[in-house]
Coordinates of C-alpha atoms in Angstrom, one line a residue:
Chain S
M1 CA 126.0 114.9 75.6
T2 CA 128.9 117.0 76.6
D3 CA 126.5 120.0 77.7
Q4 CA 125.2 117.6 80.4
L5 CA 128.6 116.8 81.6
P6 CA 128.3 118.6 85.0
A7 CA 125.2 116.6 86.0
L8 CA 126.5 113.4 84.5
I9 CA 129.7 113.2 86.6
I10 CA 127.6 113.1 89.7
V11 CA 124.6 111.1 88.5
I12 CA 126.6 108.3 86.8
P13 CA 128.7 107.3 90.1
L14 CA 125.6 107.7 92.1
L15 CA 123.7 105.1 89.9
G16 CA 126.9 103.1 89.9
A17 CA 126.8 102.8 93.6
F18 CA 123.1 101.6 93.5
L19 CA 123.8 99.0 91.1
T20 CA 126.9 97.7 92.8
P21 CA 125.1 95.6 95.3
L22 CA 122.9 94.1 92.5
I23 CA 126.2 93.1 90.5
G24 CA 127.9 91.9 93.8
W25 CA 124.9 89.7 94.6
H26 CA 126.1 87.0 92.5
Y27 CA 129.6 88.1 91.1
K28 CA 131.6 89.4 94.0
N29 CA 134.6 89.7 91.9
L30 CA 133.2 91.8 89.3
C31 CA 132.6 94.7 91.8
H32 CA 136.1 96.1 91.5
T33 CA 135.9 96.0 87.8
W34 CA 132.7 97.6 87.9
A35 CA 133.7 100.4 90.2
V36 CA 136.8 101.3 88.1
A37 CA 134.7 101.3 84.9
V38 CA 132.2 103.7 86.5
L39 CA 134.8 106.0 87.8
I40 CA 136.5 106.5 84.5
I41 CA 133.4 108.5 83.4
P42 CA 133.7 111.2 86.0
F43 CA 137.5 111.5 85.3
Y44 CA 136.8 111.9 81.7
G45 CA 133.9 114.5 82.5
A46 CA 136.1 116.5 85.1
T47 CA 139.0 116.8 82.5
G48 CA 136.6 118.0 79.9
I49 CA 135.1 120.4 82.3
L50 CA 138.5 121.8 83.2
W51 CA 139.2 122.1 79.5
Q52 CA 136.1 124.0 78.8
V53 CA 136.7 126.3 81.7
V54 CA 140.3 127.1 80.7
T55 CA 139.4 127.8 77.2
T56 CA 136.0 129.6 77.4
G57 CA 135.9 130.6 81.0
P58 CA 133.5 129.8 84.0
F59 CA 130.0 128.5 83.1
S60 CA 127.0 127.4 85.1
Y61 CA 124.6 124.2 84.7
R62 CA 121.1 124.6 85.5
L63 CA 119.6 121.4 87.0
G64 CA 116.2 120.8 85.3
N65 CA 116.7 124.2 83.5
W66 CA 115.4 126.2 86.5
A67 CA 117.0 129.7 86.7
P68 CA 119.4 129.9 89.6
P69 CA 117.9 131.8 92.6
W70 CA 115.1 129.2 92.6
G71 CA 116.6 126.2 91.0
I72 CA 120.0 124.5 92.1
E73 CA 122.9 125.6 90.1
Y74 CA 126.2 123.8 89.4
A75 CA 128.6 126.8 89.1
L76 CA 131.8 125.9 87.5
D77 CA 134.9 128.1 87.7
H78 CA 138.6 127.4 87.7
L79 CA 138.8 126.4 91.3
N80 CA 136.0 124.0 91.0
A81 CA 137.2 122.3 87.8
L82 CA 140.7 121.8 89.3
M83 CA 139.1 120.1 92.4
L84 CA 137.0 117.9 90.4
V85 CA 140.0 116.6 88.3
I86 CA 141.9 115.9 91.7
I87 CA 139.0 114.2 93.2
S88 CA 138.1 112.1 90.3
A89 CA 141.8 111.1 89.5
I90 CA 142.5 110.2 92.9
G91 CA 139.2 108.4 93.3
L92 CA 140.0 106.3 90.1
L93 CA 143.5 105.4 91.2
A94 CA 142.3 104.6 94.6
A95 CA 139.6 102.2 93.3
I96 CA 142.2 100.5 91.1
N97 CA 144.6 100.2 94.2
A98 CA 141.8 98.9 96.4
K99 CA 141.6 95.4 94.8
Q100 CA 144.1 93.5 96.7
G101 CA 143.6 95.4 100.1
V102 CA 139.8 94.6 100.0
S103 CA 140.2 90.9 99.1
N104 CA 142.7 90.5 101.8
R105 CA 141.1 92.3 104.8
L106 CA 137.3 92.7 103.7
A107 CA 136.9 89.4 101.8
G108 CA 133.2 88.8 101.1
K109 CA 132.3 92.5 101.8
E110 CA 133.2 93.8 98.2
P111 CA 129.8 95.0 97.2
Q112 CA 129.5 97.0 100.4
F113 CA 132.8 98.4 100.2
Y114 CA 132.6 99.7 96.5
T115 CA 129.1 101.0 97.1
L116 CA 130.4 103.3 99.8
L117 CA 133.5 104.1 97.9
L118 CA 131.3 105.3 94.9
L119 CA 129.1 107.2 97.3
Q120 CA 132.1 108.9 98.9
I121 CA 133.3 110.1 95.6
V122 CA 129.8 111.3 94.6
G123 CA 129.7 113.3 97.8
L124 CA 133.0 114.9 97.4
M125 CA 132.4 115.8 93.8
G126 CA 129.0 117.2 94.8
I127 CA 130.4 119.4 97.4
V128 CA 132.9 120.9 95.0
I129 CA 130.5 121.2 92.1
T130 CA 127.4 122.8 93.5
G131 CA 126.6 126.5 93.7
D132 CA 123.9 126.1 96.5
L133 CA 124.8 126.3 100.1
F134 CA 122.3 123.7 101.3
N135 CA 123.0 121.4 98.4
L136 CA 126.6 121.4 99.7
F137 CA 125.4 120.5 103.2
V138 CA 123.5 117.4 101.8
F139 CA 126.7 116.2 99.8
L140 CA 129.0 117.0 102.9
E141 CA 126.7 114.6 104.9
I142 CA 126.8 112.0 101.9
S143 CA 130.5 112.1 102.0
S144 CA 130.8 112.0 105.7
L145 CA 128.2 109.1 106.2
S146 CA 129.9 106.9 103.6
G147 CA 133.2 107.8 105.2
Y148 CA 132.1 106.6 108.7
G149 CA 130.9 103.3 107.1
L150 CA 134.2 102.8 105.4
I151 CA 136.4 103.6 108.5
A152 CA 134.3 101.4 110.9
H153 CA 135.5 98.3 108.8
G154 CA 139.0 98.8 110.0
E155 CA 141.2 97.0 112.4
D156 CA 140.8 96.9 116.3
G157 CA 139.7 100.1 117.6
A158 CA 138.1 101.4 114.5
P159 CA 134.6 101.4 115.7
L160 CA 135.4 103.5 118.7
A161 CA 137.3 106.0 116.4
T162 CA 134.4 106.1 114.1
F163 CA 132.0 106.8 116.8
N164 CA 134.1 109.8 117.9
Y165 CA 134.4 110.9 114.4
I166 CA 130.6 110.7 114.0
M167 CA 130.1 112.8 117.1
I168 CA 132.6 115.5 116.0
G169 CA 131.8 115.3 112.3
T170 CA 128.1 115.8 113.0
V171 CA 128.8 118.8 115.2
G172 CA 130.8 120.3 112.4
A173 CA 128.2 119.7 109.9
C174 CA 125.4 121.0 112.1
F175 CA 127.4 124.3 112.6
Y176 CA 127.7 124.6 109.0
L177 CA 123.9 124.0 108.6
L178 CA 123.2 126.8 111.3
G179 CA 125.5 129.4 109.3
V180 CA 123.4 128.3 106.3
G181 CA 120.1 129.1 108.3
Y182 CA 121.5 132.5 109.6
L183 CA 122.3 133.6 106.1
Y184 CA 119.0 132.5 104.8
I185 CA 117.1 134.6 107.7
A186 CA 119.0 137.6 106.6
T187 CA 118.8 137.3 102.9
G188 CA 116.2 134.6 101.8
S189 CA 118.4 133.0 99.4
L190 CA 120.7 129.9 99.2
N191 CA 122.5 130.3 96.1
I192 CA 126.2 131.2 96.5
A193 CA 126.4 133.8 93.7
D194 CA 123.1 135.3 94.7
L195 CA 124.2 135.5 98.3
A196 CA 127.5 137.1 97.2
A197 CA 125.7 140.0 95.5
M198 CA 123.4 140.5 98.5
L199 CA 125.6 140.3 101.4
P200 CA 128.0 143.3 101.2
A201 CA 125.2 145.6 102.1
L202 CA 124.7 143.4 105.3
Y203 CA 128.2 143.0 106.4
H204 CA 127.8 144.8 109.9
S205 CA 124.6 142.9 110.8
K206 CA 125.3 140.6 113.7
V207 CA 123.5 137.7 111.9
I208 CA 126.1 137.8 109.3
L209 CA 128.9 137.7 111.7
V210 CA 127.6 134.8 113.6
A211 CA 126.9 133.0 110.3
F212 CA 130.5 133.5 109.3
A213 CA 131.8 132.3 112.7
F214 CA 129.6 129.1 112.5
F215 CA 130.9 128.4 108.9
T216 CA 134.4 128.8 109.9
V217 CA 134.1 126.5 113.0
G218 CA 132.2 123.9 111.1
V219 CA 134.5 123.7 108.2
A220 CA 137.6 123.7 110.5
I221 CA 136.3 120.6 112.3
K222 CA 135.8 118.9 108.9
M223 CA 139.2 120.1 107.9
G224 CA 140.9 118.9 111.1
L225 CA 142.5 122.3 111.8
F226 CA 144.7 121.9 114.8
P227 CA 142.6 122.1 118.0
L228 CA 139.7 120.4 116.2
H229 CA 141.8 117.7 114.8
I230 CA 141.4 115.0 117.6
W231 CA 139.1 112.7 115.5
M232 CA 141.6 112.6 112.6
P233 CA 144.6 110.6 113.6
D234 CA 142.6 107.8 115.2
A235 CA 140.1 107.6 112.4
Y236 CA 142.6 107.5 109.6
T237 CA 145.0 105.2 111.3
T238 CA 142.5 102.6 112.3
A239 CA 140.8 102.6 108.8
P240 CA 141.6 99.8 106.4
N241 CA 144.4 100.7 104.0
P242 CA 142.4 101.2 100.9
V243 CA 139.9 103.5 102.8
S244 CA 142.5 105.8 104.3
T245 CA 144.1 106.1 100.9
L246 CA 140.9 107.2 99.4
I247 CA 139.5 109.5 102.3
A248 CA 142.6 110.9 103.9
P249 CA 143.9 112.9 100.9
L250 CA 140.5 114.1 99.7
M251 CA 138.4 114.9 102.7
T252 CA 140.6 117.6 104.3
K253 CA 141.2 119.1 100.8
V254 CA 137.7 119.4 100.0
A255 CA 136.9 121.0 103.4
A256 CA 139.8 123.6 102.7
Y257 CA 138.1 124.2 99.4
I258 CA 134.8 125.0 101.4
L259 CA 136.7 127.4 103.5
I260 CA 138.3 129.1 100.5
R261 CA 134.8 129.2 98.7
I262 CA 133.1 130.9 101.7
M263 CA 136.0 133.3 102.5
F264 CA 136.5 134.5 99.0
T265 CA 133.4 133.8 96.8
L266 CA 130.5 134.1 99.4
F267 CA 132.1 136.8 101.3
Q268 CA 134.4 139.4 99.8
P269 CA 138.0 139.1 101.0
D270 CA 138.0 142.2 103.1
F271 CA 135.2 141.0 105.2
A272 CA 137.8 138.6 106.8
I273 CA 140.4 141.5 107.2
T274 CA 138.4 144.6 108.3
V275 CA 135.0 143.4 109.6
I276 CA 136.3 140.5 111.8
P277 CA 139.9 139.6 112.1
V278 CA 139.3 136.0 111.2
A279 CA 142.4 136.0 108.9
T280 CA 144.6 136.9 111.9
I281 CA 143.1 134.2 113.9
L282 CA 143.3 131.5 111.4
G283 CA 146.8 132.4 110.6
W284 CA 148.1 132.0 114.3
M285 CA 145.9 128.6 114.5
S286 CA 147.8 127.4 111.5
V287 CA 151.3 128.3 113.1
I288 CA 150.1 126.2 116.1
A289 CA 148.8 123.4 113.7
I290 CA 151.9 123.2 111.7
L291 CA 154.2 123.0 114.6
A292 CA 152.1 120.8 116.8
G293 CA 151.5 118.3 113.9
G294 CA 155.1 118.1 113.1
L295 CA 156.2 117.6 116.7
K296 CA 153.4 114.8 117.3
A297 CA 154.5 113.2 114.1
L298 CA 158.0 113.0 115.4
A299 CA 156.8 111.2 118.5
Q300 CA 155.2 108.4 116.5
T301 CA 156.8 105.0 115.7
D302 CA 153.8 103.8 113.6
I303 CA 154.3 105.1 110.1
K304 CA 150.5 105.5 109.3
R305 CA 149.9 107.4 112.3
M306 CA 152.9 109.7 111.6
V307 CA 151.4 110.5 108.1
T308 CA 148.1 111.4 109.7
Y309 CA 150.0 113.9 111.9
I310 CA 151.8 115.3 109.2
M311 CA 148.4 115.9 107.4
V312 CA 147.4 118.0 110.5
A313 CA 150.5 120.2 109.7
E314 CA 149.8 120.1 105.9
V315 CA 146.1 121.5 106.6
G316 CA 147.9 124.2 108.6
Y317 CA 150.0 125.1 105.4
I318 CA 146.7 125.7 103.3
V319 CA 145.1 127.6 106.0
M320 CA 148.2 129.8 106.4
G321 CA 148.2 130.5 102.7
V322 CA 144.6 131.5 102.9
S323 CA 145.0 133.7 106.0
V324 CA 147.8 135.9 104.7
M325 CA 145.4 137.4 102.3
N326 CA 147.4 138.2 99.3
R327 CA 147.8 136.8 95.7
M328 CA 150.9 135.0 96.5
G329 CA 149.7 133.2 99.5
L330 CA 146.3 132.2 98.0
T331 CA 148.1 130.8 94.9
G332 CA 150.3 128.8 97.2
A333 CA 147.3 127.5 99.1
I334 CA 145.5 126.2 96.0
L335 CA 148.6 124.7 94.5
H336 CA 149.2 123.1 97.9
I337 CA 145.7 121.6 97.9
L338 CA 146.7 119.9 94.5
N339 CA 150.3 118.9 95.5
D340 CA 149.4 117.8 99.1
A341 CA 146.6 115.6 97.8
C342 CA 149.0 113.8 95.5
M343 CA 151.7 113.5 98.1
V344 CA 149.5 112.2 100.9
F345 CA 147.7 110.0 98.4
S346 CA 151.2 108.5 97.3
L347 CA 152.3 108.0 100.9
F348 CA 149.2 106.1 101.8
L349 CA 149.5 103.9 98.7
I350 CA 153.1 103.0 99.8
I351 CA 151.9 102.3 103.3
G352 CA 149.3 100.0 101.9
A353 CA 151.8 98.2 99.6
I354 CA 154.2 97.6 102.4
A355 CA 151.5 96.5 104.7
H356 CA 150.2 94.1 101.8
R357 CA 153.7 92.5 101.8
G358 CA 153.5 92.0 105.6
H359 CA 156.2 94.5 106.6
G360 CA 153.9 96.1 109.2
R361 CA 153.9 99.7 110.0
N362 CA 156.6 100.1 112.7
I363 CA 159.2 102.5 111.3
Y364 CA 162.0 100.5 113.0
H365 CA 161.1 97.3 111.2
L366 CA 161.6 98.6 107.6
N367 CA 165.3 97.5 107.3
N368 CA 166.6 97.0 103.9
L369 CA 163.1 97.5 102.3
H370 CA 164.9 99.1 99.3
K371 CA 166.0 95.5 98.3
K372 CA 162.6 93.9 99.0
M373 CA 160.5 96.6 97.3
P374 CA 162.8 98.6 95.2
L375 CA 160.2 100.4 93.0
T376 CA 157.9 101.2 96.1
M377 CA 160.8 102.7 98.1
A378 CA 162.1 104.8 95.1
A379 CA 158.5 106.3 94.9
F380 CA 158.5 106.8 98.7
T381 CA 161.9 108.6 98.3
I382 CA 160.5 110.8 95.5
T383 CA 157.6 111.6 97.9
A384 CA 159.7 112.2 101.0
L385 CA 161.8 114.7 98.9
S386 CA 158.7 116.4 97.7
M387 CA 157.4 116.7 101.3
C388 CA 160.7 118.3 102.6
G389 CA 160.5 120.7 99.6
I390 CA 163.6 119.7 97.4
P391 CA 163.1 121.6 94.1
P392 CA 162.4 119.2 91.2
A393 CA 159.3 117.7 93.0
C394 CA 156.1 119.6 93.5
G395 CA 156.2 120.2 97.2
F396 CA 158.8 122.8 96.6
F397 CA 156.7 125.1 94.5
S398 CA 153.8 125.4 96.8
K399 CA 155.9 126.1 99.7
W400 CA 157.9 128.6 97.7
Y401 CA 154.6 130.5 97.0
L402 CA 153.4 130.2 100.6
I403 CA 156.7 131.6 101.9
L404 CA 156.6 134.4 99.4
G405 CA 153.0 135.2 100.5
T406 CA 153.9 135.3 104.3
I407 CA 156.9 137.6 103.5
K408 CA 154.7 139.9 101.4
A409 CA 152.3 140.2 104.2
H410 CA 155.2 140.8 106.6
Q411 CA 154.5 137.9 108.9
W412 CA 157.9 136.8 109.6
I413 CA 156.9 134.2 112.3
F414 CA 154.6 132.5 109.6
A415 CA 157.7 132.3 107.2
A416 CA 159.9 130.9 110.0
T417 CA 157.2 128.3 110.9
L418 CA 157.2 127.1 107.1
L419 CA 160.8 126.7 107.1
T420 CA 161.0 125.0 110.5
S421 CA 158.3 122.5 109.3
S422 CA 160.3 121.6 106.2
L423 CA 163.2 120.7 108.6
I424 CA 160.9 118.7 110.7
N425 CA 159.7 117.0 107.6
A426 CA 163.2 116.1 106.6
V427 CA 163.9 114.6 110.0
L428 CA 160.7 112.5 109.7
F429 CA 161.3 111.2 106.3
F430 CA 165.0 110.7 106.5
R431 CA 164.4 108.5 109.6
I432 CA 162.6 106.1 107.4
I433 CA 164.9 106.5 104.4
E434 CA 167.8 105.6 106.7
Q435 CA 166.2 102.6 108.0
A436 CA 165.3 101.4 104.6
Y437 CA 168.4 102.1 102.7
L438 CA 171.4 102.5 104.9
L439 CA 171.2 100.1 107.8
P440 CA 173.5 97.0 107.3
I441 CA 171.6 93.7 107.4
S442 CA 173.6 92.5 110.5
N443 CA 172.1 95.4 112.5
S444 CA 168.6 94.4 111.6
E445 CA 166.4 93.0 114.6
H446 CA 164.9 90.4 112.2
G447 CA 168.1 89.3 110.3
L448 CA 168.9 86.4 112.7
G449 CA 171.5 85.5 110.1
Q450 CA 169.4 82.5 108.8
S451 CA 168.7 83.3 105.2
H452 CA 170.2 86.3 103.7
E453 CA 169.2 85.3 100.2
E454 CA 165.6 85.3 101.2
V455 CA 166.1 88.9 102.6
I456 CA 167.3 90.4 99.5
T457 CA 164.7 89.0 97.1
A458 CA 162.6 91.7 95.5
N459 CA 159.0 91.2 96.4
E460 CA 157.0 94.1 95.0
A461 CA 153.4 94.6 95.6
P462 CA 151.0 93.3 92.9
P463 CA 150.5 95.5 89.7
S464 CA 147.1 96.9 90.9
M465 CA 149.0 98.5 93.8
L466 CA 152.3 99.2 92.2
I467 CA 150.9 101.0 89.0
P468 CA 149.0 103.7 91.1
I469 CA 152.3 104.2 93.0
I470 CA 154.4 104.5 90.0
I471 CA 151.8 107.0 88.4
M472 CA 151.6 109.0 91.6
A473 CA 155.6 109.3 91.7
A474 CA 155.6 110.4 88.2
T475 CA 153.0 112.9 88.8
I476 CA 154.8 114.3 91.9
I477 CA 157.9 114.9 89.6
L478 CA 155.9 116.4 86.8
L479 CA 153.8 118.7 88.7
G480 CA 156.9 120.6 89.8
P481 CA 158.0 121.8 86.4
L482 CA 154.5 122.1 85.3
S483 CA 153.4 124.3 88.2
G484 CA 154.1 127.6 86.3
K485 CA 151.6 126.4 83.6
I486 CA 149.1 125.3 86.2
I487 CA 149.3 128.6 87.8
T488 CA 148.9 130.9 84.7
A489 CA 146.2 128.6 83.2
V490 CA 144.1 127.7 86.2
I491 CA 145.0 128.9 89.5
Q492 CA 145.4 132.8 88.9
H493 CA 141.9 132.9 87.6
A494 CA 140.7 131.3 90.9
V495 CA 142.3 134.0 93.0
P496 CA 140.0 137.0 93.6
V497 CA 140.7 140.0 91.4
I498 CA 141.0 142.4 94.3
F499 CA 144.4 140.8 95.3
Chain B
M1 CA 114.0 142.4 129.0
L2 CA 111.4 139.7 129.7
E3 CA 109.6 140.9 126.7
Y4 CA 112.7 140.6 124.6
I5 CA 113.1 137.1 125.6
I6 CA 109.5 136.1 125.1
S7 CA 109.1 137.8 121.6
K8 CA 111.9 135.5 120.5
Y9 CA 111.2 132.6 122.5
N10 CA 111.7 130.1 119.7
F11 CA 115.5 131.0 119.4
W12 CA 116.0 130.8 123.1
V13 CA 114.4 127.2 123.1
Y14 CA 116.6 126.3 120.3
V15 CA 119.8 127.6 122.0
I16 CA 118.8 125.7 125.3
L17 CA 118.2 122.6 123.4
M18 CA 121.4 122.9 121.6
M19 CA 123.4 123.3 124.9
I20 CA 121.7 120.3 126.5
G21 CA 122.8 118.2 123.4
L22 CA 126.3 119.7 123.6
Y23 CA 126.5 119.0 127.4
A24 CA 125.2 115.4 126.8
M25 CA 127.8 114.8 124.0
M26 CA 130.8 116.0 126.3
G27 CA 129.7 115.4 129.7
K28 CA 128.1 112.0 129.6
R29 CA 130.2 108.8 130.0
N30 CA 127.7 106.5 128.3
L31 CA 128.0 106.1 124.6
V32 CA 124.2 105.8 124.2
K33 CA 123.6 109.0 126.1
K34 CA 126.2 110.8 123.9
L35 CA 124.4 109.6 120.8
I36 CA 121.1 110.9 122.2
G37 CA 122.8 114.2 123.0
M38 CA 123.9 114.4 119.3
N39 CA 120.3 113.7 118.4
I40 CA 119.0 116.6 120.6
F41 CA 121.7 118.7 119.0
Q42 CA 120.4 118.1 115.5
T43 CA 116.7 118.4 116.5
S44 CA 117.4 122.0 117.9
I45 CA 118.6 123.0 114.5
I46 CA 115.7 121.4 112.9
L47 CA 113.6 123.5 115.4
F48 CA 115.4 126.6 114.4
F49 CA 114.9 126.2 110.8
V50 CA 111.2 125.4 111.0
S51 CA 110.5 128.2 113.4
I52 CA 111.9 130.8 110.9
G53 CA 109.3 129.7 108.4
V54 CA 106.4 130.5 110.6
K55 CA 104.2 133.6 110.0
K56 CA 101.4 134.5 112.6
G57 CA 98.1 135.8 111.7
G58 CA 96.2 133.2 109.6
A59 CA 99.0 132.7 107.1
T60 CA 98.7 129.4 105.3
V61 CA 100.4 127.3 102.5
P62 CA 101.1 129.2 99.3
I63 CA 98.3 128.6 96.8
L64 CA 98.2 129.9 93.1
E65 CA 94.8 131.6 92.5
G66 CA 94.6 130.3 88.9
L67 CA 92.0 131.8 86.8
G68 CA 91.9 129.3 84.1
H69 CA 93.2 129.3 80.7
G70 CA 94.7 132.4 79.2
H71 CA 94.8 134.3 82.4
E72 CA 97.9 134.9 84.4
H73 CA 98.5 133.1 87.7
H74 CA 99.0 135.4 90.4
L75 CA 99.9 134.8 94.1
I76 CA 97.9 135.8 97.1
N77 CA 99.4 138.6 99.3
V78 CA 102.9 137.8 100.7
A79 CA 101.7 138.2 104.2
H80 CA 99.1 135.5 103.8
Y81 CA 101.3 132.5 103.1
L82 CA 104.1 130.8 104.8
N83 CA 107.6 130.1 103.3
P84 CA 107.7 126.4 102.7
L85 CA 111.4 126.3 101.8
P86 CA 112.8 125.9 105.4
H87 CA 110.5 123.0 106.1
V88 CA 111.3 121.3 102.8
L89 CA 115.1 121.8 103.7
M90 CA 114.6 120.2 107.0
L91 CA 112.9 117.2 105.4
T92 CA 116.4 116.5 104.0
A93 CA 118.1 117.4 107.3
I94 CA 115.8 114.9 109.2
V95 CA 116.8 112.0 106.8
V96 CA 120.5 113.0 107.1
S97 CA 120.1 113.0 111.0
I98 CA 118.3 109.5 110.8
A99 CA 121.1 108.1 108.7
T100 CA 123.7 109.5 111.1
T101 CA 121.9 108.0 114.0
G102 CA 121.7 104.7 112.2
V103 CA 125.3 104.5 111.4
A104 CA 126.2 105.5 115.0
L105 CA 124.1 102.8 116.4
A106 CA 125.7 100.2 114.1
T107 CA 129.1 101.3 115.4
L108 CA 127.8 101.1 118.8
I109 CA 126.9 97.4 118.3
L110 CA 130.3 96.7 117.0
I111 CA 131.9 98.5 120.1
Y112 CA 129.7 96.5 122.4
R113 CA 130.7 93.1 120.7
R114 CA 134.3 94.0 121.1
Y115 CA 134.3 95.4 124.6
R116 CA 131.1 94.1 126.1
S117 CA 130.4 97.4 127.5
L118 CA 129.2 100.9 126.4
E119 CA 130.6 102.9 129.3
E120 CA 133.5 105.1 128.1
D121 CA 135.4 104.7 131.3
E122 CA 135.3 100.8 131.1
I123 CA 136.3 100.8 127.5
M124 CA 139.4 103.0 128.1
L125 CA 140.3 100.9 131.0
I126 CA 140.0 97.7 128.8
R127 CA 142.1 99.5 126.0
R128 CA 144.8 100.6 128.4
E129 CA 145.2 97.1 129.8
E130 CA 145.5 95.7 126.5
T131 CA 148.3 98.1 125.3
T132 CA 150.3 97.4 128.6
L133 CA 149.8 93.7 127.9
R134 CA 151.0 94.1 124.3
E135 CA 154.0 96.1 125.4
T136 CA 155.1 93.7 128.2
R137 CA 154.9 90.8 125.9

């Protein structure tokens, strides 16, 4: 049974997705319980796989027992296993959180919603676990298609945002597919490990250069790297809250994973330094992404849109860590994938809870929220401190490694950008904290002096929303002190040996 | 030069189709035309993949020349059979492209119900008017 875990964690949510409409046919209320129950198994499986990888080292699973170059292989190493745990944990919590939001906004559409949610998680897990380039494309499209379906359910303007997302996302996936085709012409193989052994002899062939360029552009579109991010703010802002809570933290991080996989496993690291200067290009693009994302976020009054622009900057962080090409930088980038997934997830959970209690998303309408929703705002403060990089929370540690990496690479402008971005984040979040905690009641636009007792009664979100928020706040604090352990146990094995 | 182009004409056709698709996606103002552009773009990649599996000179599908029990199966000469893998891959890619088109058409229906138009300019105009209305209120 445990030998088959790599296949089961993909197959069980997939079968679960197909059974959801059947269950929802008569019992719409059962869908939520069913989805949560199904998602516990991948979480259990992913932690089991991570444990196995940490104790006995990387292994591979052969589907149908066909040997790798011909059959499809699930290659599991430290980076994979960590990503699997992140995706399955966030997927499980997002499914728990979705209950209230779905019965509010999408009443009667529960079967459709949970089917797509399960398919989304299947797609993301598949991207991460597979060791085959074409298989990765198929899973990429599974996750993208279910994402389009989920986002289109949103508020006014969501269908238009979805249509733009479909257009741009398809171009990204097609570029990726072209890259696969070029590699296939040159080598006749689709298996990542097989290709990695064959490619070094061909590094100066133009076909390989073009393939690498197509891969990078395609993945950058899916990741939302700055000039290619235009689909992201609209799509994630207009999506229903449970949907953006699920997709926003995961989709960009998984695309960043594909970039790391292509740059460091499929190609050798020195390909991106010596053969074509893609590392330099990505580095400067990430500088622009961090600054532009931060500045655009400053201009927003809608808190959800603000967070999506912060995500543009956070993608820049990860790409910067990849682009400096040393051990510190890549450690920071992988650690930031973990930390940022937690922080963005926590922010979207909180936005969902605030919206559920009808407080809207305008920053200037959040007065005295610490009295109305004390636990939620405490969690928000923790996340905000982590985003700014204040030590006990996890955000500090990944930024620390990123800055060490840029200093080691003698890229002083990169280091300055990271520090500036932390300052911008501080301004962004303390603007909200000030509104929520510090403004006196008499200053509030809504006070009107009619019923002060009503204003200060605590009115928290229901438990299905509050519990994930508290779990994530605790995780964010715990990941900080634990990051040393995570690095020695997992991340340092995921960094290529050459560094 | 001409010989160079003609000898690799399948790649030229795929590039030209891809550019037509990209132009339609970016240049056209009608959302259905954009969608058709996306389809042309995907189809060009299918053409590219299928054409790399082609072999001239009477090559056919791979057939194992089995000699019955006890004897080893052996393949016929490599030059005489086509590589089926790109075609099989493209079956999957066609399914993906159909699914994408379906989802995109469904969103187009939603957009049309909301704005009663599929022209990008008109939709943008309606959206701008609505935002100014909301702000003045």
